Amino acid sequence: MSLAAGIARRAGRRALSSVPALFGVIVFTFLLMRVLPGDPAVFFASGPNAGQAEIQMIREQMGLDKPIPQQLLLYLKDIATGNLGRSMNTGQPVVTDLINRLPASLELTFTALLFALSLALPLGILAALKPNSLIDHGVRFLCSLGVCVPTFVSGLLLIYAFYYILGIAPDPTGRLDVFAAQPPVVTGFILIDAALAGEWESWRAAASQLVLPAATMALFVLAPLARMTRAAMLAVMTSDFVRTGEALGLSRRRVVLVYALRNALLPVITIMGIVFSTMLGANVLVEKVFSWPGVASYALDALLTSDYAPVQGFVLLMAFIFVLVNLTIDVLYGLADPRVSIE
Amino acid sequence: MKLNRRHLLAGTAAVATAPYLGGRAEAQTRAETLRYVTGAAVNTLDPTMPGSTREAFGVSVNVYDRLVSFGRKQRDGNWVFDIDNIRGEIAEKVDISPDGMTFTFHIRKNAKFHDGTPVTAADVKWSYDRAVSARSLAAAQIGTGSWTKPEQFTIVDTHTVVGKIDKPDRLALPNLCTLYAIVFNSTLVKKHVTPQDPWGQAWTKDNTAGSGAYTVESFRPGEQVILRRNDAWTGGVDGKPAPFRRIICQTIPEAATRASLIEKGDADLSIDLQPSDIDTLVQRGRVKAISTPQFNAFSMIAFNTKMPPFDNKKVRQAIAAALPYDSLFKAGLFERGAKLYGGTWSGTPNDASFPQPMPYKQDVAKAKALLTEAGFPNGFDTFFAFNLGSAAFAEPIAALVKEALAAINIRVEIQKLPDAQISTMVTERKLPFFIETSIAWLPSTDYFFRTFLYGPQRWNYSGWNDQRIADIAEKARFETDKAKYDAACKEMIAIMAEETPIVMLWQPNQDAVMPKNIDGYTYGYHRQVDFRDVKRT
């Protein structure tokens, strides 16, 4: 069986087995939102004479006047037709909101992950090659710092230093400077869209907006990645095949980067998957501080006002992405270590 | 193409000038653009939609016109809206009959919608019919001005509309100035109506059909709205278009970020910075703050008069006497506002206006005596709630309330609740007492009482229903004699001071922060920025 076919078969089986989990997530979130204290109809009844009549009107508008089992059935039917309901906070269909906002979150998360990996891998390897040296302690210090400082503090500090004092960063307000031209939307990723349209001015503007929030997020996830790389490398460096390689007189560079690193990558990839999913949903503080129009801040706003539809839509999206990420990780496993795909 | 030296030089020159030209064009539009930053978001372009946010109100004021609008006046050196000075917006003239029950509106001949079609009496009639009949926020509001059914509005000719009410209502005309009484381009909206949606409400949520000073260039819900000036607008005081060519209304959730944007000159106006930051910002000298006490709003501690022991008047009076007002004002608001405590009158007030300073002051001995009289010599246990969203100012207040009430043996536990939860608990009357800020668009004494101190609506925070207030307020509403009206208002204020369903604390300032070259900012009844007043000098 070829490698590709094996991977495809495993991916298919994984996708199929995740359907019950997704269904469970839908029902669970639906019920959870409804047992939370707080009635959205009351909150949104903001008119100057908001009485029972207006509350009832909003309740009907949100479909909350029906019994809960019926609401659930209607909701499942809507999901099957690709309708996730309407957000009261933005006044838009949830699907539209998520489609508009997900690329923003993904673009930020990918960039941050790239930053983090390009820093964490070399640092982790260096620390593992010289355990308990000055470099090792330096890396440990940096990682602890990254984890200890909450993201909104590091975000505000970066803004203060690079925007307010030095003035070299653009104003921290979303994905693109408000005065820059918006490239035509194709993928929703501004960097890609601007490149496709050949609008390099916009590309540069968007890229410069990305640097600070991505750096803030990268700092926070540096620790798990670097520490995991170090631990895995330490284990691998003491193993037999590395000793054999060194005994055979292979160059240090070849031993470390080709033989040791590839074998140490498996746990790092696992952690990477977890880190990615966490970043996407949990970086609401970074999104708030940098006014980033992402899905996490969208879900938080909805949660505060008990706006059911967006929260449910968000959780469903996250569950779906988690399934996708796990699939991708599986595929990457196969590439990093062909033994894994032989079942 | 073969590359030679001439081509290369020309190319280099073009590359070198391109960014320069771009920069100049941008600088020019920047000066003509107002960038307004806010923590809240616009969720609809139709302000009458149930659930629309305050920011949505602000945008609609600039996009739609009404027949009439409030003028403005100076109050302690700042511009504020003036409910007693009503000017024409789409109407060039309003004739009011001597009995105060018939209003004849003469529409400007040169008033045009954004698509260039003239504003006619049919549009006005359709819009008002929509306001009183559609399921929206408008009906409840303009109902407070006796506008309740379509038959009240009749078309006389293309440019004349008549509105009739049954009794002379002092709030009839002011209600038509509010942002719910907007005039739609009825021909345009009617193209988008369906049998289920006879008023085109689904369409107006994301589209506009107005005649106002600005058109909507782009609308990204929850992120930003960009407005472009309508050069054909004639509804202004001087009939001229608005000063700024473009308005960017952007949502920036973090207050600290908004503050640095303004200070760096990258943004031009914000009205929702942290009160604690304003002094520092102004002292650094790069920006100015226009601080206006929100004279149609008030912060209060409301008692649930339906829940023991707060159903006992003496308990409420005891707490009112135990609160350390000055410390609360300092800790919560940094004294940025107007006091509504420490009034010097007793019995009946000298003044019929409301809200006004109430005769409450801290007197612990009196509080203890009142509590003993109420039958709680050893105090009781209760909890005090506030909205998580206003924790910045409510948290220190809650701590002080807890400390002050401990002195009279009332043991208080503090609860922070998220938006939807606290609204629900208030409406279901499940909270014993809590802090809240609220606002009335039309600052008229009987209106305040009808909205906040009587009736079943959400804004009657204390659930207080005193028949005396109901009788007086309903009568005062239609009272045309000023002396009798004032007497009625004073009587209601006196009853409230005695019964203490809520303790009035203060009117917080609205601190509008802007660079020094921005001028003309006016405090509006909707607590939003009317971009039509603002200019760069």
XYZ file of C-alpha atoms in Angstrom, chain B residues 1 6 11 34 98 123 128 153 167 172 248 310 314 320 324 333 369 393 398 401 425 443 479 521 530:
25
model
C 11.611 45.568 -24.126
C 16.815 56.345 -20.665
C 11.387 54.167 -14.531
C -13.030 62.466 10.800
C -53.600 77.475 19.184
C -42.801 59.655 2.052
C -44.838 57.788 10.202
C -51.196 61.746 9.824
C -54.957 66.086 23.834
C -45.656 65.394 20.813
C -14.805 56.685 9.660
C -36.402 46.547 50.803
C -37.498 52.763 56.506
C -29.801 56.276 51.865
C -20.761 57.848 51.941
C -16.187 58.669 38.970
C -32.198 54.754 64.217
C -16.422 52.335 38.110
C -19.562 48.291 45.656
C -21.174 50.417 49.931
C -32.504 39.473 37.140
C -35.481 65.329 29.772
C -51.042 69.996 31.495
C -18.893 69.014 19.355
C -23.700 64.263 15.688
